MMTF fields as JSON, N, C-alpha, C and O atoms, coordinates in Angstrom:
{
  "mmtfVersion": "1.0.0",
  "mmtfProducer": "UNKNOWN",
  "numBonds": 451,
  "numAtoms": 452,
  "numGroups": 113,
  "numChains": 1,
  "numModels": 1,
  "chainsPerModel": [1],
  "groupsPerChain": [113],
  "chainIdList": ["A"],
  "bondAtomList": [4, 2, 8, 6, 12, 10, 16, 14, 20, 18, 24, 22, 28, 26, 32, 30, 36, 34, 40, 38, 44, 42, 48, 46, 52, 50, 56, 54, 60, 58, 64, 62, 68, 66, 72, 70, 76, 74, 80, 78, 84, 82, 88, 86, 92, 90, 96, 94, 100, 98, 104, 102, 108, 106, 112, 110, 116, 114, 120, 118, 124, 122, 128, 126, 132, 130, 136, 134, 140, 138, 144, 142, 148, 146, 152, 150, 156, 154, 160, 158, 164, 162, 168, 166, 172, 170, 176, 174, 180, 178, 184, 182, 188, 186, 192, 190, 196, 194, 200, 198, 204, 202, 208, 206, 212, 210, 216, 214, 220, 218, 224, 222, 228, 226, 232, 230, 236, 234, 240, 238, 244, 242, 248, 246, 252, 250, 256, 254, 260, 258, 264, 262, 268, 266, 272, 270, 276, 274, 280, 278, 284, 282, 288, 286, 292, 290, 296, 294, 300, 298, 304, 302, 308, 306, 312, 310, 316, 314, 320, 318, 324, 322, 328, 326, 332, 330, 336, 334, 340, 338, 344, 342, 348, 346, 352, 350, 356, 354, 360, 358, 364, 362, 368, 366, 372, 370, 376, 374, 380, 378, 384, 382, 388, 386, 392, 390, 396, 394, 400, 398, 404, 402, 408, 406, 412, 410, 416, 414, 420, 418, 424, 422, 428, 426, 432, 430, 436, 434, 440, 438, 444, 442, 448, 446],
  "bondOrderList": [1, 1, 1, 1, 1, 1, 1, 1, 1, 1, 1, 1, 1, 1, 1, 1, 1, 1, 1, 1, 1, 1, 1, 1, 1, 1, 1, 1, 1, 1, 1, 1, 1, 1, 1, 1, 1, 1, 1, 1, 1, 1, 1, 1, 1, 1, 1, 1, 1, 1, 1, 1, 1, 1, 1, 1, 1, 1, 1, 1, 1, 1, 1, 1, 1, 1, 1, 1, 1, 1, 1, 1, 1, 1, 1, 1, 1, 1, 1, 1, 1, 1, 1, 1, 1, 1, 1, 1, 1, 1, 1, 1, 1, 1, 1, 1, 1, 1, 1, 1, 1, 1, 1, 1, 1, 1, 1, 1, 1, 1, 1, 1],
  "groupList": [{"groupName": "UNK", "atomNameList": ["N", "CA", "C", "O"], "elementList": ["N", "C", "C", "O"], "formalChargeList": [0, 0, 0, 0], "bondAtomList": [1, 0, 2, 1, 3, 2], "bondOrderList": [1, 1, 2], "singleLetterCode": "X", "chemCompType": "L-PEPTIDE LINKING"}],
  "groupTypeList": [0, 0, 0, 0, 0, 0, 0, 0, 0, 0, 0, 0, 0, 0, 0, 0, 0, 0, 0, 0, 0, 0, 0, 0, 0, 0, 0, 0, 0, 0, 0, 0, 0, 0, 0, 0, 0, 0, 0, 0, 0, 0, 0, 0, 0, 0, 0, 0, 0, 0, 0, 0, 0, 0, 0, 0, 0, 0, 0, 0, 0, 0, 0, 0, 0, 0, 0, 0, 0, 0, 0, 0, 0, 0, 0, 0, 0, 0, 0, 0, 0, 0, 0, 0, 0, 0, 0, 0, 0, 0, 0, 0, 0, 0, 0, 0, 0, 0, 0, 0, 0, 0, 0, 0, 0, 0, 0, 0, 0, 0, 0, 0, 0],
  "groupIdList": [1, 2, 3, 4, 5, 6, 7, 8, 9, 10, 11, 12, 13, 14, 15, 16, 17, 18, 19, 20, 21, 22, 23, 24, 25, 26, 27, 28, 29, 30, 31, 32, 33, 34, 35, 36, 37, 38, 39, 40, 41, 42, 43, 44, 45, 46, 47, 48, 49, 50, 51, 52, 53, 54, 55, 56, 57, 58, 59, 60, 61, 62, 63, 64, 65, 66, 67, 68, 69, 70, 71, 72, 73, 74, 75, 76, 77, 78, 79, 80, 81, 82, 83, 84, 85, 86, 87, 88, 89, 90, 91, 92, 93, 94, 95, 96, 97, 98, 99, 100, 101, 102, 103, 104, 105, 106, 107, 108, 109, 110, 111, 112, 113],
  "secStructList": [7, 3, 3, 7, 7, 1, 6, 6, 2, 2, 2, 2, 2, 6, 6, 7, 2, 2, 2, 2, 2, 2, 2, 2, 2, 2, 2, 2, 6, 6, 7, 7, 3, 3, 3, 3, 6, 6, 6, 2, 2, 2, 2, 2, 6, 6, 6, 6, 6, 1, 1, 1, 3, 3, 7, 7, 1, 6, 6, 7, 4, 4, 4, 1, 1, 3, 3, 7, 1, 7, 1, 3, 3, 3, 7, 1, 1, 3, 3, 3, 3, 7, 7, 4, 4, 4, 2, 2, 2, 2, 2, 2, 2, 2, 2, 2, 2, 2, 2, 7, 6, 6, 2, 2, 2, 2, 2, 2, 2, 2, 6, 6, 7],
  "xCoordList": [127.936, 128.088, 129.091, 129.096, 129.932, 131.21, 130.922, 130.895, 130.636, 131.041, 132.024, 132.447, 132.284, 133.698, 133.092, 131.945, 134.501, 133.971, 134.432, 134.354, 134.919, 135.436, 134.059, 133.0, 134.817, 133.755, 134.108, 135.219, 133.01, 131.419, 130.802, 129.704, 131.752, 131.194, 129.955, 128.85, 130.437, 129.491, 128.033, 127.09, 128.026, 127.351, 125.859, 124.639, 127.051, 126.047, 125.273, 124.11, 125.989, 125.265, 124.413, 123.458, 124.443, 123.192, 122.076, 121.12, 122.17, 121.335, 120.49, 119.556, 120.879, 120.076, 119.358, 119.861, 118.132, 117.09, 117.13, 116.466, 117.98, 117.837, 119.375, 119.331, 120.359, 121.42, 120.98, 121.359, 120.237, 120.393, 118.921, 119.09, 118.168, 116.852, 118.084, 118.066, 118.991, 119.929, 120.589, 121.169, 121.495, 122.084, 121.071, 121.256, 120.403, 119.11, 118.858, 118.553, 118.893, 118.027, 119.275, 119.091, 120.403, 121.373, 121.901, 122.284, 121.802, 122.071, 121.278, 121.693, 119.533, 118.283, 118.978, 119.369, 119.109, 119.329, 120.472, 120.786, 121.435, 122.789, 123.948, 124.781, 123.647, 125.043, 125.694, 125.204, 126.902, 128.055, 127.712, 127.409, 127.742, 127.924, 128.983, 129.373, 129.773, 130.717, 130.842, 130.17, 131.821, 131.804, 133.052, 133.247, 133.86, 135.076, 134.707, 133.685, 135.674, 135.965, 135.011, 134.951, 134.149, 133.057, 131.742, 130.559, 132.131, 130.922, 129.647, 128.429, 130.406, 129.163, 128.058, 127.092, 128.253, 127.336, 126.015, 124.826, 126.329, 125.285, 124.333, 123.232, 125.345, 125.169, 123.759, 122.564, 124.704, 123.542, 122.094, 121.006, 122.312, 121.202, 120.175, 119.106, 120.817, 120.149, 118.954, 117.97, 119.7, 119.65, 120.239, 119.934, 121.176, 122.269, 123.05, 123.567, 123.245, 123.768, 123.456, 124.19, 121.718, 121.001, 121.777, 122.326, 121.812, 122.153, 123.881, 124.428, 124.585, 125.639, 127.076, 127.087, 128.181, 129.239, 129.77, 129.348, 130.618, 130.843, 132.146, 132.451, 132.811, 133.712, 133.673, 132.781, 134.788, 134.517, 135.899, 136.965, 135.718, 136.397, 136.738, 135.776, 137.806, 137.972, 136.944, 136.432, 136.659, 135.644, 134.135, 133.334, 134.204, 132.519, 131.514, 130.44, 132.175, 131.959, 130.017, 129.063, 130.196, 129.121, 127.906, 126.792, 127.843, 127.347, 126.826, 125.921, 127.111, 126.777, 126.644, 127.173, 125.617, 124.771, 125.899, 125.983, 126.912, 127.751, 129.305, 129.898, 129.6, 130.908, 132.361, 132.278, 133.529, 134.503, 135.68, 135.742, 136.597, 138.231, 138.991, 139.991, 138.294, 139.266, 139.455, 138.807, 140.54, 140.865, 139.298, 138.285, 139.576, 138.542, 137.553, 137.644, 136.263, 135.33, 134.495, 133.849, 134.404, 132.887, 132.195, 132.939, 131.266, 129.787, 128.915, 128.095, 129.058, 128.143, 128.255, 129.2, 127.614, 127.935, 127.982, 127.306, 128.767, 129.093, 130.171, 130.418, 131.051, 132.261, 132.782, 132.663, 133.201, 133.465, 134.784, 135.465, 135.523, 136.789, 136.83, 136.158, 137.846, 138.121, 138.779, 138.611, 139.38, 139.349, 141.099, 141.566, 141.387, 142.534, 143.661, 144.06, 144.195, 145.731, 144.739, 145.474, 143.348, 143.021, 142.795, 142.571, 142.803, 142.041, 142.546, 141.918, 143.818, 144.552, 143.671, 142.841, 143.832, 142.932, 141.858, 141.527, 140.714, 139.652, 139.423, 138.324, 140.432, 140.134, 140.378, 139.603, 141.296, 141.206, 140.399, 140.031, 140.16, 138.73, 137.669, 136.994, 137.647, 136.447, 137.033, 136.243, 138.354, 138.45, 138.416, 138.289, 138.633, 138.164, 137.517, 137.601, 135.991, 134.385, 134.107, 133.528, 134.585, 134.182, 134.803, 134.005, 135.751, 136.862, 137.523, 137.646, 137.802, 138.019, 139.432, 140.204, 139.661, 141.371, 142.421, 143.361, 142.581, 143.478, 143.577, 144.499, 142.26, 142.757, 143.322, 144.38, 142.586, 143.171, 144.771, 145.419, 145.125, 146.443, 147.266, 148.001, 147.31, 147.992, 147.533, 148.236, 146.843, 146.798, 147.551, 147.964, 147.876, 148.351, 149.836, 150.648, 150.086, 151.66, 152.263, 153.466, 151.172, 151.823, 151.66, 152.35, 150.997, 151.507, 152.32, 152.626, 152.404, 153.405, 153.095, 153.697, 151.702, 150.864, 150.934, 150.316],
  "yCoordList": [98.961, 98.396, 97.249, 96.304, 97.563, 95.873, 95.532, 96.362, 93.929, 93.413, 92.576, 91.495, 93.162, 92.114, 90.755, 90.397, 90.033, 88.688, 88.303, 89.237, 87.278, 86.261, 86.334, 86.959, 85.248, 84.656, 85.621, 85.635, 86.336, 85.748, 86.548, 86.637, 87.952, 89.06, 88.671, 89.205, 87.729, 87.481, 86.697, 86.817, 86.076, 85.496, 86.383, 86.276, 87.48, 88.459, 89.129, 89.485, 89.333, 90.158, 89.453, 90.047, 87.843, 87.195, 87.014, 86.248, 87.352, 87.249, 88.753, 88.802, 89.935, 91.027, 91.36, 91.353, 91.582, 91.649, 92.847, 92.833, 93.867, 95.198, 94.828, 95.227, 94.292, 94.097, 93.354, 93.706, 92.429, 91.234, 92.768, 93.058, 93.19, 94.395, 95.213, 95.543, 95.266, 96.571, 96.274, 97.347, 95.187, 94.44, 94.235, 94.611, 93.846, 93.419, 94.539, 94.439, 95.793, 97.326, 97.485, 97.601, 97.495, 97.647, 97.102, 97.649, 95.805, 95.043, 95.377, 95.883, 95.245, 95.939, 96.663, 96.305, 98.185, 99.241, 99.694, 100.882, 98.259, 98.121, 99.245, 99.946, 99.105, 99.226, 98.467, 97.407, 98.794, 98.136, 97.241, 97.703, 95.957, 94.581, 94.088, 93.661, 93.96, 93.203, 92.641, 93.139, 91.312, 90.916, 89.873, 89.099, 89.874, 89.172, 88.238, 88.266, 87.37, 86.245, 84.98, 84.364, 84.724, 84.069, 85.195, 84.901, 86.266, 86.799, 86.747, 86.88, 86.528, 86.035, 84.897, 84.425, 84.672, 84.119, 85.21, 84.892, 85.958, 87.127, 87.909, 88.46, 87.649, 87.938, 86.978, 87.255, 85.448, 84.387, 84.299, 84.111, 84.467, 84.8, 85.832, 85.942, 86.6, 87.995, 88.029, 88.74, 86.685, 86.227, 86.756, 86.505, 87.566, 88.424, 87.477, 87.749, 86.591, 85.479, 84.121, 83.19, 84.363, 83.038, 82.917, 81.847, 83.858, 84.363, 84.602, 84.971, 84.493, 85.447, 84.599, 83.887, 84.627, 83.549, 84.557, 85.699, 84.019, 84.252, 83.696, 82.601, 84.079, 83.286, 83.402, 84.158, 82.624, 82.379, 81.896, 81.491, 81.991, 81.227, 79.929, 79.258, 79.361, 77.714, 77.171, 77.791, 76.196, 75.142, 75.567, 75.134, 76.608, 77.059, 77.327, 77.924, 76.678, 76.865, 76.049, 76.459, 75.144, 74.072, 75.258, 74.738, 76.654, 77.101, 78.223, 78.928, 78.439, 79.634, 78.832, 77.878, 79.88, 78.859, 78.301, 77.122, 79.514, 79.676, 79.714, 80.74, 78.872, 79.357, 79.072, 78.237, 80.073, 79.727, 79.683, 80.577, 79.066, 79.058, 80.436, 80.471, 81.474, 82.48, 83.377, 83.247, 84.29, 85.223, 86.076, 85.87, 86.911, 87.672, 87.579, 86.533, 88.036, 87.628, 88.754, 89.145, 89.258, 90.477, 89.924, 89.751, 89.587, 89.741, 90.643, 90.615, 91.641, 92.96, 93.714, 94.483, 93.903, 95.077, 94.245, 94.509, 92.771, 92.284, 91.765, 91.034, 91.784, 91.739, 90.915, 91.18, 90.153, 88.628, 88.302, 88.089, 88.162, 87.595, 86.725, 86.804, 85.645, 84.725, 85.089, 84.367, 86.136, 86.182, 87.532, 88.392, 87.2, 88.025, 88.129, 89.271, 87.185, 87.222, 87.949, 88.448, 88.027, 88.451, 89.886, 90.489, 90.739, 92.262, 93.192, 94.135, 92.851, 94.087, 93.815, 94.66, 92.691, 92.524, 92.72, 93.123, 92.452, 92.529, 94.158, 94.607, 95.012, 96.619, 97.006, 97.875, 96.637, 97.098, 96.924, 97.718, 95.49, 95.135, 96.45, 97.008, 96.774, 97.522, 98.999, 99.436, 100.072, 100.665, 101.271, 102.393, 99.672, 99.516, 99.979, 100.744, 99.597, 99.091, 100.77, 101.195, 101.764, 102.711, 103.913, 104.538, 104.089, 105.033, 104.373, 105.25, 103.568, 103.104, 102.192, 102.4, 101.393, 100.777, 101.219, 100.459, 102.697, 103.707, 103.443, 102.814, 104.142, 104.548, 103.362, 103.467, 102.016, 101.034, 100.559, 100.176, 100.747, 100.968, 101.569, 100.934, 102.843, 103.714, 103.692, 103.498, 103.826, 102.749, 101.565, 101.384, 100.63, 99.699, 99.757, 98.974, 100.492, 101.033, 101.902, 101.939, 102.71, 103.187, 102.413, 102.739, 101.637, 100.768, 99.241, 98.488, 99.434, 98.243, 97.29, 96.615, 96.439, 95.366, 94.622, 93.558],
  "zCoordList": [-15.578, -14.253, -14.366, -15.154, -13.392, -13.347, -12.007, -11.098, -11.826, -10.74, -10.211, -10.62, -9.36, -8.646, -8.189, -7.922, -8.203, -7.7, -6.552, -5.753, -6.049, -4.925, -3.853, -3.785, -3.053, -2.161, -0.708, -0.177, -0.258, -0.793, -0.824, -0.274, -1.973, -2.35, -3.449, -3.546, -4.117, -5.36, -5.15, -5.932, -4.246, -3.375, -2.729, -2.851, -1.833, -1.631, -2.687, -2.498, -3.957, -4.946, -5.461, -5.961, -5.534, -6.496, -4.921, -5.041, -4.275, -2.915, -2.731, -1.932, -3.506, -3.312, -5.211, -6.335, -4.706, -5.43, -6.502, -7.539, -6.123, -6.321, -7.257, -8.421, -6.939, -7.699, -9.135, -10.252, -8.877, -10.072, -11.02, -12.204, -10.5, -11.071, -12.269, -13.454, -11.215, -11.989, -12.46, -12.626, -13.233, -13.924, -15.059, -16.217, -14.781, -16.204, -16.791, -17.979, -16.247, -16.482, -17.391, -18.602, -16.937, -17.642, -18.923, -19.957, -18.527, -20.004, -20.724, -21.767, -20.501, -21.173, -22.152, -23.263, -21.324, -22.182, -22.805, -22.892, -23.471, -23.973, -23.313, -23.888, -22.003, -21.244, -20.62, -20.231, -20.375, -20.159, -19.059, -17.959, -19.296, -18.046, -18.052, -19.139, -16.996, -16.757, -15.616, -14.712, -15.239, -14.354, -14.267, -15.203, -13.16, -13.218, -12.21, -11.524, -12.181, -11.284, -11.627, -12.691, -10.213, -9.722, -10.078, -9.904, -10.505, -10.517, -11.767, -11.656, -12.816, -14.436, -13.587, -14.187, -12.647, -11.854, -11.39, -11.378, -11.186, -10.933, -12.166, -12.17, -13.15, -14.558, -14.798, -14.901, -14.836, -15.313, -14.507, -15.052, -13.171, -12.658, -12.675, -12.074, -13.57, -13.627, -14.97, -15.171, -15.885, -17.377, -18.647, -19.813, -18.137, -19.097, -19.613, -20.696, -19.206, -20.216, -20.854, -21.185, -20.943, -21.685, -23.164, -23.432, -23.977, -25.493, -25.246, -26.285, -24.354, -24.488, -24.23, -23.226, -24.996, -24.35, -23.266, -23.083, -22.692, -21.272, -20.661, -21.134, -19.925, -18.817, -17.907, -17.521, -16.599, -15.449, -14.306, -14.769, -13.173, -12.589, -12.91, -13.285, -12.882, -13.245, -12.473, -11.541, -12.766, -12.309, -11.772, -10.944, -12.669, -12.368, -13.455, -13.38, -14.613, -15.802, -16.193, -16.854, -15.589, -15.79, -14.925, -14.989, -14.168, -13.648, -14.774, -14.327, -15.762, -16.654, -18.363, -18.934, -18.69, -20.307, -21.278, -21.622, -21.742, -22.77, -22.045, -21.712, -21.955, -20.804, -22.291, -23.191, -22.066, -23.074, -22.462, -21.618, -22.514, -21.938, -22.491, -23.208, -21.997, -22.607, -21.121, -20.082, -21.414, -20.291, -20.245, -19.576, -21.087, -21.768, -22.166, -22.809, -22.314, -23.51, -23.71, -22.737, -24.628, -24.763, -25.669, -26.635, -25.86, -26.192, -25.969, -25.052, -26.933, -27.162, -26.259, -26.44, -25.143, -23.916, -23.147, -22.152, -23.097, -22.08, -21.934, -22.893, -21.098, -21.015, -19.161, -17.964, -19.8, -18.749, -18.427, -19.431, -17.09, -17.189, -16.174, -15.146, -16.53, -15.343, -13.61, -12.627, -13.647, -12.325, -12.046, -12.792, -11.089, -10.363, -11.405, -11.632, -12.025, -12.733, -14.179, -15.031, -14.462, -15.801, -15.626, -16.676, -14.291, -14.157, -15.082, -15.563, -15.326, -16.314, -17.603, -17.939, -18.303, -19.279, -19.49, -20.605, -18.261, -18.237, -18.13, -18.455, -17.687, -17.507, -18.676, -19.075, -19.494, -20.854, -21.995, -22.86, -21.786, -22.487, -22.083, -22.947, -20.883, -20.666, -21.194, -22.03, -20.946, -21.562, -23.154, -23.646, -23.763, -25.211, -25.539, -26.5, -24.518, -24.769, -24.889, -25.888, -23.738, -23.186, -24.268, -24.967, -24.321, -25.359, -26.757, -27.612, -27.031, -28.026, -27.924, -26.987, -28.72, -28.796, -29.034, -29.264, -29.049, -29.623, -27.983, -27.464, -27.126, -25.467, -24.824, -24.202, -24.937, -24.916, -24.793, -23.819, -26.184, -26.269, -25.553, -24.798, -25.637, -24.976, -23.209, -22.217, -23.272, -21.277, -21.14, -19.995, -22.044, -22.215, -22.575, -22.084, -23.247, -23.001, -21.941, -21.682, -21.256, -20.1, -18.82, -17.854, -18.749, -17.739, -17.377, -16.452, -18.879, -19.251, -19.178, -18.343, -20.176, -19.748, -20.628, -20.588]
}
């Protein structure tokens, strides 16, 4: 599961009960979490990131346990990015996660990233 961020999509998602249930079910059963922008906010609320480093939107950092200055970040089946200028990165990170860094790559050379 990836969630998008900005306001006040992310907002809505830490506001439904059934989102933050299915995020946890997920991380639970070591599948794929991710979440860009403002959204590791939904993450932390969910508690997918008590144990886990993480990133974020600028200045929302003091809002999540483990927060790091990176574009990127995976921690195990979780995978975090700061926001809009990081999506290419953050999609490849996740293609990584999913097919390997060979597919990675070569997605990454054909779209010229």
């Amino acid at each position: 599961i990836v969630l998008p961020g900005g306001d006040p999509g992310y907002k809505n998602l830490m506001k439904s009960h059934d989102i933050l249930m299915l995020v946890k079910k997920f991380y639970e059963n070591g599948k794929l979490v991710g979440a860009i922008c403002a959204a590791p906010l939904v993450l932390a609320k969910a508690g997918v990131l008590d144990n886990k480093l993480a990133t974020i939107y600028p200045g929302m950092e003091r809002d999540i346990p483990r927060p790091r200055d990176a574009s990127v970040i995976v921690d195990g089946n979780v995978i975090t990015s700061k926001g809009p200028g990081t999506a290419i990165e953050f999609a490849l990170a996740i293609v990584e996660y999913l097919l390997g860094k060979a597919k990675a790559i070569e997605l990454k050379n054909i779209i010229v990233a």
